[in-house]
Amino acid sequence: MIVLKQTPLRIVSLVPSQTELLYDLGLEDNVVGITKFCVHPVHFKRTKTNVGGTKQIHIDKIKGLNPDIILCNKEENTKEIVDACSEICKVHVSELYTIQDTIALIKEYGSLFNKRTDALKIINKIEYNLRDFQDFIKDKPVLKVAYFIWRAPWMVAANNTFINHLLELNNFENIYANLERYPEVEIKKLRLQGDPDLILLSSEPYPFKEEHAFELGRFSHHAKTVFVDGEYFSWYGSRLINAFDYFKTLRNRL
């Protein structure tokens, strides 16, 4: 928690999912800078200043925007970026692994930006939809999965990630949960390392295609390969409101 003497009026967001959250909190007019990966809401690409990516920023552009606060995330942004931004103004660095972490962040933003009522509305929707989904999923069988995020090298989401938390919520047993974060894996050992029922190919950050599904399928025993919306599995914030409906649809078509 950071403490400011007054409500920040000019915000630079270096985290796509948090940019969307700011919009849903009613802070559109306060957001002055975003990254090229901040694709929601769509019109921000036209109306906000692009300050670079999440790993490489244009520090002079950020300085020129004269922000009151810069929003970062421990996973999305490097320590070097946080340090550089700290020389400009206050920096808030989020660290999220669970839905409860997300709810805490929304509550903190509500307080920080004087949007407590809007924050509470978002939190209430997330909690209601979460309870509804938990009732839906409780009798669904547990399925073993491998969640791929990259190719060349092949990389997966493992333990201690927001993705793994949501996989568990979906009654998906991550065969790589014994590993940490986003490790490289050998797909030739897919059967030995857990022989999943499902291979999930995320829509981001890598643009997986049918040939990649076929390549992975050669090394599994009976796994069904499914392309999934990576935003619903990895974006925290207000996107969670609709994530549970997506998860229901995903489960129903398996």
PDB file of C-alpha atoms in Angstrom:
ATOM      1  CA  MET A   1       0.000   0.000   0.000  1.00  0.00           C
ATOM      2  CA  ILE A   2       1.361   3.398  -0.953  1.00  0.00           C
ATOM      3  CA  VAL A   3       0.237   6.641   0.622  1.00  0.00           C
ATOM      4  CA  LEU A   4      -0.279   9.831  -1.389  1.00  0.00           C
ATOM      5  CA  LYS A   5      -1.148  13.302  -0.125  1.00  0.00           C
ATOM      6  CA  GLN A   6      -3.847  13.680  -2.774  1.00  0.00           C
ATOM      7  CA  THR A   7      -5.696  11.546  -5.313  1.00  0.00           C
ATOM      8  CA  PRO A   8      -3.516  10.912  -8.405  1.00  0.00           C
ATOM      9  CA  LEU A   9      -5.042  12.568 -11.467  1.00  0.00           C
ATOM     10  CA  ARG A  10      -2.595  11.504 -14.195  1.00  0.00           C
ATOM     11  CA  ILE A  11      -1.983   7.756 -14.472  1.00  0.00           C
ATOM     12  CA  VAL A  12       0.435   5.742 -16.602  1.00  0.00           C
ATOM     13  CA  SER A  13      -0.362   2.023 -16.696  1.00  0.00           C
ATOM     14  CA  LEU A  14       2.277  -0.489 -17.766  1.00  0.00           C
ATOM     15  CA  VAL A  15      -0.011  -3.498 -17.194  1.00  0.00           C
ATOM     16  CA  PRO A  16      -2.693  -4.402 -19.782  1.00  0.00           C
ATOM     17  CA  SER A  17      -5.165  -6.018 -17.392  1.00  0.00           C
ATOM     18  CA  GLN A  18      -4.833  -3.120 -14.944  1.00  0.00           C
ATOM     19  CA  THR A  19      -5.438  -0.625 -17.760  1.00  0.00           C
ATOM     20  CA  GLU A  20      -8.774  -2.327 -18.429  1.00  0.00           C
ATOM     21  CA  LEU A  21      -9.550  -2.195 -14.711  1.00  0.00           C
ATOM     22  CA  LEU A  22      -8.889   1.552 -14.620  1.00  0.00           C
ATOM     23  CA  TYR A  23     -11.394   2.053 -17.430  1.00  0.00           C
ATOM     24  CA  ASP A  24     -14.022  -0.023 -15.624  1.00  0.00           C
ATOM     25  CA  LEU A  25     -13.409   2.009 -12.480  1.00  0.00           C
ATOM     26  CA  GLY A  26     -14.401   5.141 -14.424  1.00  0.00           C
ATOM     27  CA  LEU A  27     -10.860   6.516 -14.717  1.00  0.00           C
ATOM     28  CA  GLU A  28     -10.658   6.870 -18.508  1.00  0.00           C
ATOM     29  CA  ASP A  29      -9.948  10.612 -18.376  1.00  0.00           C
ATOM     30  CA  ASN A  30      -7.143  10.065 -15.858  1.00  0.00           C
ATOM     31  CA  VAL A  31      -5.193   7.477 -17.877  1.00  0.00           C
ATOM     32  CA  VAL A  32      -2.589   9.331 -19.952  1.00  0.00           C
ATOM     33  CA  GLY A  33      -0.147   6.556 -20.920  1.00  0.00           C
ATOM     34  CA  ILE A  34      -0.430   2.838 -21.737  1.00  0.00           C
ATOM     35  CA  THR A  35       1.618   0.054 -23.319  1.00  0.00           C
ATOM     36  CA  LYS A  36       1.195  -1.312 -26.841  1.00  0.00           C
ATOM     37  CA  PHE A  37      -0.253  -4.455 -25.239  1.00  0.00           C
ATOM     38  CA  CYS A  38      -3.073  -2.545 -23.526  1.00  0.00           C
ATOM     39  CA  VAL A  39      -5.727  -3.647 -26.033  1.00  0.00           C
ATOM     40  CA  HIS A  40      -8.803  -3.153 -23.834  1.00  0.00           C
ATOM     41  CA  PRO A  41     -10.698  -0.940 -24.194  1.00  0.00           C
ATOM     42  CA  VAL A  42      -9.973  -0.808 -27.929  1.00  0.00           C
ATOM     43  CA  HIS A  43     -10.280   2.961 -28.316  1.00  0.00           C
ATOM     44  CA  PHE A  44      -7.416   3.591 -25.862  1.00  0.00           C
ATOM     45  CA  LYS A  45      -5.024   2.835 -28.729  1.00  0.00           C
ATOM     46  CA  ARG A  46      -6.262   6.031 -30.406  1.00  0.00           C
ATOM     47  CA  THR A  47      -6.753   8.235 -27.379  1.00  0.00           C
ATOM     48  CA  LYS A  48      -3.846   7.381 -25.078  1.00  0.00           C
ATOM     49  CA  THR A  49      -0.079   7.757 -25.464  1.00  0.00           C
ATOM     50  CA  ASN A  50       1.805   4.532 -26.209  1.00  0.00           C
ATOM     51  CA  VAL A  51       4.884   4.440 -23.941  1.00  0.00           C
ATOM     52  CA  GLY A  52       6.298   1.117 -25.198  1.00  0.00           C
ATOM     53  CA  GLY A  53       5.877  -2.471 -24.083  1.00  0.00           C
ATOM     54  CA  THR A  54       5.740  -4.119 -20.698  1.00  0.00           C
ATOM     55  CA  LYS A  55       9.441  -5.028 -20.769  1.00  0.00           C
ATOM     56  CA  GLN A  56      10.807  -2.067 -22.771  1.00  0.00           C
ATOM     57  CA  ILE A  57       9.509   1.445 -22.185  1.00  0.00           C
ATOM     58  CA  HIS A  58      10.176   4.905 -23.590  1.00  0.00           C
ATOM     59  CA  ILE A  59      11.098   6.633 -20.368  1.00  0.00           C
ATOM     60  CA  ASP A  60      11.204  10.093 -21.969  1.00  0.00           C
ATOM     61  CA  LYS A  61       7.628   9.669 -23.198  1.00  0.00           C
ATOM     62  CA  ILE A  62       6.528   8.804 -19.679  1.00  0.00           C
ATOM     63  CA  LYS A  63       8.359  11.836 -18.249  1.00  0.00           C
ATOM     64  CA  GLY A  64       6.656  14.045 -20.839  1.00  0.00           C
ATOM     65  CA  LEU A  65       3.230  12.898 -19.662  1.00  0.00           C
ATOM     66  CA  ASN A  66       3.959  14.307 -16.193  1.00  0.00           C
ATOM     67  CA  PRO A  67       2.201  11.431 -14.360  1.00  0.00           C
ATOM     68  CA  ASP A  68       1.216  11.466 -10.706  1.00  0.00           C
ATOM     69  CA  ILE A  69       1.511   7.685 -10.481  1.00  0.00           C
ATOM     70  CA  ILE A  70       2.780   4.779 -12.606  1.00  0.00           C
ATOM     71  CA  LEU A  71       1.196   1.355 -12.220  1.00  0.00           C
ATOM     72  CA  CYS A  72       3.417  -1.714 -12.614  1.00  0.00           C
ATOM     73  CA  ASN A  73       3.281  -5.426 -11.866  1.00  0.00           C
ATOM     74  CA  LYS A  74       6.054  -7.627 -10.507  1.00  0.00           C
ATOM     75  CA  GLU A  75       5.536 -10.261 -13.217  1.00  0.00           C
ATOM     76  CA  GLU A  76       4.866  -7.966 -16.178  1.00  0.00           C
ATOM     77  CA  ASN A  77       7.565  -5.354 -15.585  1.00  0.00           C
ATOM     78  CA  THR A  78      11.258  -5.594 -14.731  1.00  0.00           C
ATOM     79  CA  LYS A  79      12.926  -4.168 -11.632  1.00  0.00           C
ATOM     80  CA  GLU A  80      14.888  -1.851 -13.930  1.00  0.00           C
ATOM     81  CA  ILE A  81      11.616  -0.401 -15.261  1.00  0.00           C
ATOM     82  CA  VAL A  82      10.244   0.077 -11.746  1.00  0.00           C
ATOM     83  CA  ASP A  83      13.469   1.781 -10.635  1.00  0.00           C
ATOM     84  CA  ALA A  84      13.494   4.098 -13.654  1.00  0.00           C
ATOM     85  CA  CYS A  85       9.840   5.013 -13.158  1.00  0.00           C
ATOM     86  CA  SER A  86      10.437   5.670  -9.453  1.00  0.00           C
ATOM     87  CA  GLU A  87      12.653   8.601 -10.435  1.00  0.00           C
ATOM     88  CA  ILE A  88       9.669  10.238 -12.140  1.00  0.00           C
ATOM     89  CA  CYS A  89       6.882   9.821  -9.565  1.00  0.00           C
ATOM     90  CA  LYS A  90       5.232   7.352  -7.199  1.00  0.00           C
ATOM     91  CA  VAL A  91       5.084   3.772  -8.515  1.00  0.00           C
ATOM     92  CA  HIS A  92       2.597   1.122  -7.440  1.00  0.00           C
ATOM     93  CA  VAL A  93       3.737  -2.466  -8.038  1.00  0.00           C
ATOM     94  CA  SER A  94       1.088  -5.181  -7.840  1.00  0.00           C
ATOM     95  CA  GLU A  95       1.843  -8.851  -7.179  1.00  0.00           C
ATOM     96  CA  LEU A  96      -1.039 -11.232  -7.836  1.00  0.00           C
ATOM     97  CA  TYR A  97      -1.375 -15.001  -7.684  1.00  0.00           C
ATOM     98  CA  THR A  98      -5.015 -15.574  -6.716  1.00  0.00           C
ATOM     99  CA  ILE A  99      -8.500 -14.123  -7.152  1.00  0.00           C
ATOM    100  CA  GLN A 100      -8.316 -12.859  -3.567  1.00  0.00           C
ATOM    101  CA  ASP A 101      -5.149 -10.954  -4.507  1.00  0.00           C
ATOM    102  CA  THR A 102      -7.093  -9.402  -7.367  1.00  0.00           C
ATOM    103  CA  ILE A 103      -9.971  -8.392  -5.115  1.00  0.00           C
ATOM    104  CA  ALA A 104      -7.489  -6.797  -2.727  1.00  0.00           C
ATOM    105  CA  LEU A 105      -5.937  -4.843  -5.626  1.00  0.00           C
ATOM    106  CA  ILE A 106      -9.333  -3.588  -6.841  1.00  0.00           C
ATOM    107  CA  LYS A 107     -10.140  -2.475  -3.308  1.00  0.00           C
ATOM    108  CA  GLU A 108      -6.768  -0.708  -3.067  1.00  0.00           C
ATOM    109  CA  TYR A 109      -7.306   1.076  -6.387  1.00  0.00           C
ATOM    110  CA  GLY A 110     -10.756   2.121  -5.185  1.00  0.00           C
ATOM    111  CA  SER A 111      -9.167   3.779  -2.191  1.00  0.00           C
ATOM    112  CA  LEU A 112      -6.146   5.170  -4.049  1.00  0.00           C
ATOM    113  CA  PHE A 113      -8.160   6.774  -6.856  1.00  0.00           C
ATOM    114  CA  ASN A 114     -11.270   7.686  -4.826  1.00  0.00           C
ATOM    115  CA  LYS A 115     -13.406   5.133  -6.656  1.00  0.00           C
ATOM    116  CA  ARG A 116     -14.525   3.011  -3.710  1.00  0.00           C
ATOM    117  CA  THR A 117     -18.138   2.599  -4.880  1.00  0.00           C
ATOM    118  CA  ASP A 118     -17.081   1.550  -8.393  1.00  0.00           C
ATOM    119  CA  ALA A 119     -14.513  -0.847  -6.946  1.00  0.00           C
ATOM    120  CA  LEU A 120     -17.094  -2.433  -4.664  1.00  0.00           C
ATOM    121  CA  LYS A 121     -19.471  -2.977  -7.598  1.00  0.00           C
ATOM    122  CA  ILE A 122     -16.751  -4.829  -9.532  1.00  0.00           C
ATOM    123  CA  ILE A 123     -15.772  -6.897  -6.489  1.00  0.00           C
ATOM    124  CA  ASN A 124     -19.395  -7.868  -5.810  1.00  0.00           C
ATOM    125  CA  LYS A 125     -19.840  -9.045  -9.415  1.00  0.00           C
ATOM    126  CA  ILE A 126     -16.637 -11.090  -9.307  1.00  0.00           C
ATOM    127  CA  GLU A 127     -17.549 -12.722  -5.999  1.00  0.00           C
ATOM    128  CA  TYR A 128     -21.113 -13.512  -7.124  1.00  0.00           C
ATOM    129  CA  ASN A 129     -19.951 -15.049 -10.405  1.00  0.00           C
ATOM    130  CA  LEU A 130     -17.202 -16.956  -8.612  1.00  0.00           C
ATOM    131  CA  ARG A 131     -19.690 -18.551  -6.199  1.00  0.00           C
ATOM    132  CA  ASP A 132     -21.952 -19.456  -9.113  1.00  0.00           C
ATOM    133  CA  PHE A 133     -19.039 -21.047 -10.978  1.00  0.00           C
ATOM    134  CA  GLN A 134     -17.877 -22.990  -7.927  1.00  0.00           C
ATOM    135  CA  ASP A 135     -21.356 -24.506  -7.708  1.00  0.00           C
ATOM    136  CA  PHE A 136     -21.198 -25.347 -11.425  1.00  0.00           C
ATOM    137  CA  ILE A 137     -17.745 -26.945 -11.329  1.00  0.00           C
ATOM    138  CA  LYS A 138     -17.959 -28.912  -8.062  1.00  0.00           C
ATOM    139  CA  ASP A 139     -19.258 -32.116  -9.663  1.00  0.00           C
ATOM    140  CA  LYS A 140     -17.147 -31.912 -12.818  1.00  0.00           C
ATOM    141  CA  PRO A 141     -14.354 -34.497 -13.091  1.00  0.00           C
ATOM    142  CA  VAL A 142     -10.750 -33.493 -12.539  1.00  0.00           C
ATOM    143  CA  LEU A 143      -8.825 -33.455 -15.818  1.00  0.00           C
ATOM    144  CA  LYS A 144      -5.044 -33.451 -16.186  1.00  0.00           C
ATOM    145  CA  VAL A 145      -3.816 -30.527 -18.287  1.00  0.00           C
ATOM    146  CA  ALA A 146      -0.713 -28.891 -19.707  1.00  0.00           C
ATOM    147  CA  TYR A 147      -1.068 -25.148 -20.353  1.00  0.00           C
ATOM    148  CA  PHE A 148       1.368 -23.932 -23.020  1.00  0.00           C
ATOM    149  CA  ILE A 149       2.280 -20.257 -23.376  1.00  0.00           C
ATOM    150  CA  TRP A 150       5.269 -20.361 -25.767  1.00  0.00           C
ATOM    151  CA  ARG A 151       7.029 -22.345 -28.450  1.00  0.00           C
ATOM    152  CA  ALA A 152      10.751 -22.471 -29.342  1.00  0.00           C
ATOM    153  CA  PRO A 153      11.389 -23.088 -26.569  1.00  0.00           C
ATOM    154  CA  TRP A 154       8.223 -24.783 -25.363  1.00  0.00           C
ATOM    155  CA  MET A 155       7.108 -23.111 -22.138  1.00  0.00           C
ATOM    156  CA  VAL A 156       4.191 -23.790 -19.795  1.00  0.00           C
ATOM    157  CA  ALA A 157       2.428 -22.172 -16.866  1.00  0.00           C
ATOM    158  CA  ALA A 158       3.414 -23.982 -13.676  1.00  0.00           C
ATOM    159  CA  ASN A 159       2.993 -23.430  -9.941  1.00  0.00           C
ATOM    160  CA  ASN A 160       2.960 -20.002  -8.278  1.00  0.00           C
ATOM    161  CA  THR A 161       1.149 -18.301 -11.179  1.00  0.00           C
ATOM    162  CA  PHE A 162      -2.278 -16.744 -11.586  1.00  0.00           C
ATOM    163  CA  ILE A 163      -2.885 -19.132 -14.487  1.00  0.00           C
ATOM    164  CA  ASN A 164      -2.289 -22.172 -12.305  1.00  0.00           C
ATOM    165  CA  HIS A 165      -4.688 -20.773  -9.694  1.00  0.00           C
ATOM    166  CA  LEU A 166      -7.428 -20.523 -12.321  1.00  0.00           C
ATOM    167  CA  LEU A 167      -6.629 -23.990 -13.667  1.00  0.00           C
ATOM    168  CA  GLU A 168      -7.184 -25.387 -10.166  1.00  0.00           C
ATOM    169  CA  LEU A 169     -10.463 -23.475  -9.932  1.00  0.00           C
ATOM    170  CA  ASN A 170     -11.559 -25.216 -13.151  1.00  0.00           C
ATOM    171  CA  ASN A 171     -10.842 -28.682 -11.719  1.00  0.00           C
ATOM    172  CA  PHE A 172      -7.817 -28.928 -13.987  1.00  0.00           C
ATOM    173  CA  GLU A 173      -4.794 -30.715 -12.532  1.00  0.00           C
ATOM    174  CA  ASN A 174      -1.688 -29.053 -13.943  1.00  0.00           C
ATOM    175  CA  ILE A 175       0.848 -31.778 -14.759  1.00  0.00           C
ATOM    176  CA  TYR A 176       3.601 -29.177 -14.332  1.00  0.00           C
ATOM    177  CA  ALA A 177       2.444 -27.939 -10.917  1.00  0.00           C
ATOM    178  CA  ASN A 178       5.617 -29.464  -9.448  1.00  0.00           C
ATOM    179  CA  LEU A 179       7.607 -26.812 -11.318  1.00  0.00           C
ATOM    180  CA  GLU A 180       7.729 -23.059 -10.707  1.00  0.00           C
ATOM    181  CA  ARG A 181       6.460 -20.123 -12.741  1.00  0.00           C
ATOM    182  CA  TYR A 182       6.991 -20.509 -16.536  1.00  0.00           C
ATOM    183  CA  PRO A 183       9.544 -23.256 -17.135  1.00  0.00           C
ATOM    184  CA  GLU A 184      10.834 -24.644 -20.408  1.00  0.00           C
ATOM    185  CA  VAL A 185       9.742 -28.256 -20.983  1.00  0.00           C
ATOM    186  CA  GLU A 186      10.617 -31.056 -23.358  1.00  0.00           C
ATOM    187  CA  ILE A 187       7.488 -32.065 -25.242  1.00  0.00           C
ATOM    188  CA  LYS A 188       9.042 -35.450 -26.053  1.00  0.00           C
ATOM    189  CA  LYS A 189       8.640 -36.221 -22.335  1.00  0.00           C
ATOM    190  CA  LEU A 190       4.970 -35.192 -22.239  1.00  0.00           C
ATOM    191  CA  ARG A 191       3.728 -38.706 -21.463  1.00  0.00           C
ATOM    192  CA  LEU A 192       6.350 -39.329 -18.796  1.00  0.00           C
ATOM    193  CA  GLN A 193       5.708 -35.984 -17.120  1.00  0.00           C
ATOM    194  CA  GLY A 194       1.990 -36.537 -16.649  1.00  0.00           C
ATOM    195  CA  ASP A 195       0.313 -37.633 -19.899  1.00  0.00           C
ATOM    196  CA  PRO A 196      -2.425 -34.945 -19.821  1.00  0.00           C
ATOM    197  CA  ASP A 197      -6.054 -35.362 -20.807  1.00  0.00           C
ATOM    198  CA  LEU A 198      -5.989 -31.845 -22.261  1.00  0.00           C
ATOM    199  CA  ILE A 199      -3.341 -29.698 -23.892  1.00  0.00           C
ATOM    200  CA  LEU A 200      -4.348 -26.055 -23.590  1.00  0.00           C
ATOM    201  CA  LEU A 201      -2.788 -23.602 -26.063  1.00  0.00           C
ATOM    202  CA  SER A 202      -3.110 -20.019 -24.880  1.00  0.00           C
ATOM    203  CA  SER A 203      -4.009 -17.241 -27.306  1.00  0.00           C
ATOM    204  CA  GLU A 204      -1.265 -15.130 -25.749  1.00  0.00           C
ATOM    205  CA  PRO A 205       1.577 -14.381 -25.630  1.00  0.00           C
ATOM    206  CA  TYR A 206       2.354 -16.862 -28.452  1.00  0.00           C
ATOM    207  CA  PRO A 207       0.121 -17.161 -31.560  1.00  0.00           C
ATOM    208  CA  PHE A 208      -0.373 -20.934 -31.572  1.00  0.00           C
ATOM    209  CA  LYS A 209      -1.731 -22.528 -34.752  1.00  0.00           C
ATOM    210  CA  GLU A 210      -3.053 -25.918 -35.847  1.00  0.00           C
ATOM    211  CA  GLU A 211       0.409 -27.184 -36.794  1.00  0.00           C
ATOM    212  CA  HIS A 212       1.571 -26.605 -33.224  1.00  0.00           C
ATOM    213  CA  ALA A 213      -1.375 -28.578 -31.890  1.00  0.00           C
ATOM    214  CA  PHE A 214      -0.457 -31.411 -34.253  1.00  0.00           C
ATOM    215  CA  GLU A 215       3.192 -31.239 -33.161  1.00  0.00           C
ATOM    216  CA  LEU A 216       2.243 -31.559 -29.499  1.00  0.00           C
ATOM    217  CA  GLY A 217      -0.299 -34.280 -30.220  1.00  0.00           C
ATOM    218  CA  ARG A 218       2.426 -36.570 -31.513  1.00  0.00           C
ATOM    219  CA  PHE A 219       3.898 -36.771 -28.029  1.00  0.00           C
ATOM    220  CA  SER A 220       0.733 -37.340 -26.021  1.00  0.00           C
ATOM    221  CA  HIS A 221      -1.174 -40.570 -25.556  1.00  0.00           C
ATOM    222  CA  HIS A 222      -4.766 -39.412 -25.886  1.00  0.00           C
ATOM    223  CA  ALA A 223      -4.760 -35.682 -25.094  1.00  0.00           C
ATOM    224  CA  LYS A 224      -7.334 -33.399 -26.664  1.00  0.00           C
ATOM    225  CA  THR A 225      -5.784 -30.095 -27.771  1.00  0.00           C
ATOM    226  CA  VAL A 226      -7.861 -26.996 -27.093  1.00  0.00           C
ATOM    227  CA  PHE A 227      -7.139 -23.369 -28.021  1.00  0.00           C
ATOM    228  CA  VAL A 228      -8.089 -21.164 -25.067  1.00  0.00           C
ATOM    229  CA  ASP A 229      -8.484 -17.429 -24.511  1.00  0.00           C
ATOM    230  CA  GLY A 230      -5.360 -16.472 -22.611  1.00  0.00           C
ATOM    231  CA  GLU A 231      -6.881 -13.226 -21.382  1.00  0.00           C
ATOM    232  CA  TYR A 232      -9.438 -15.105 -19.299  1.00  0.00           C
ATOM    233  CA  PHE A 233      -6.740 -17.326 -17.792  1.00  0.00           C
ATOM    234  CA  SER A 234      -4.114 -14.666 -17.099  1.00  0.00           C
ATOM    235  CA  TRP A 235      -5.747 -11.223 -16.859  1.00  0.00           C
ATOM    236  CA  TYR A 236      -6.649 -10.170 -13.350  1.00  0.00           C
ATOM    237  CA  GLY A 237      -8.955  -7.278 -12.623  1.00  0.00           C
ATOM    238  CA  SER A 238     -12.406  -6.602 -14.000  1.00  0.00           C
ATOM    239  CA  ARG A 239     -11.988  -9.185 -16.786  1.00  0.00           C
ATOM    240  CA  LEU A 240     -12.725 -11.798 -14.117  1.00  0.00           C
ATOM    241  CA  ILE A 241     -16.372 -10.698 -14.176  1.00  0.00           C
ATOM    242  CA  ASN A 242     -16.860 -12.480 -17.499  1.00  0.00           C
ATOM    243  CA  ALA A 243     -14.171 -15.139 -17.073  1.00  0.00           C
ATOM    244  CA  PHE A 244     -16.442 -17.580 -15.267  1.00  0.00           C
ATOM    245  CA  ASP A 245     -18.993 -17.652 -18.094  1.00  0.00           C
ATOM    246  CA  TYR A 246     -16.111 -18.389 -20.450  1.00  0.00           C
ATOM    247  CA  PHE A 247     -14.929 -21.225 -18.189  1.00  0.00           C
ATOM    248  CA  LYS A 248     -18.434 -22.706 -18.169  1.00  0.00           C
ATOM    249  CA  THR A 249     -18.552 -22.646 -21.954  1.00  0.00           C
ATOM    250  CA  LEU A 250     -15.095 -24.208 -22.141  1.00  0.00           C
ATOM    251  CA  ARG A 251     -16.074 -27.033 -19.793  1.00  0.00           C
ATOM    252  CA  ASN A 252     -19.325 -27.720 -21.629  1.00  0.00           C
ATOM    253  CA  ARG A 253     -17.566 -28.244 -24.945  1.00  0.00           C
ATOM    254  CA  LEU A 254     -14.871 -30.594 -23.670  1.00  0.00           C
TER     255      LEU A 254
END
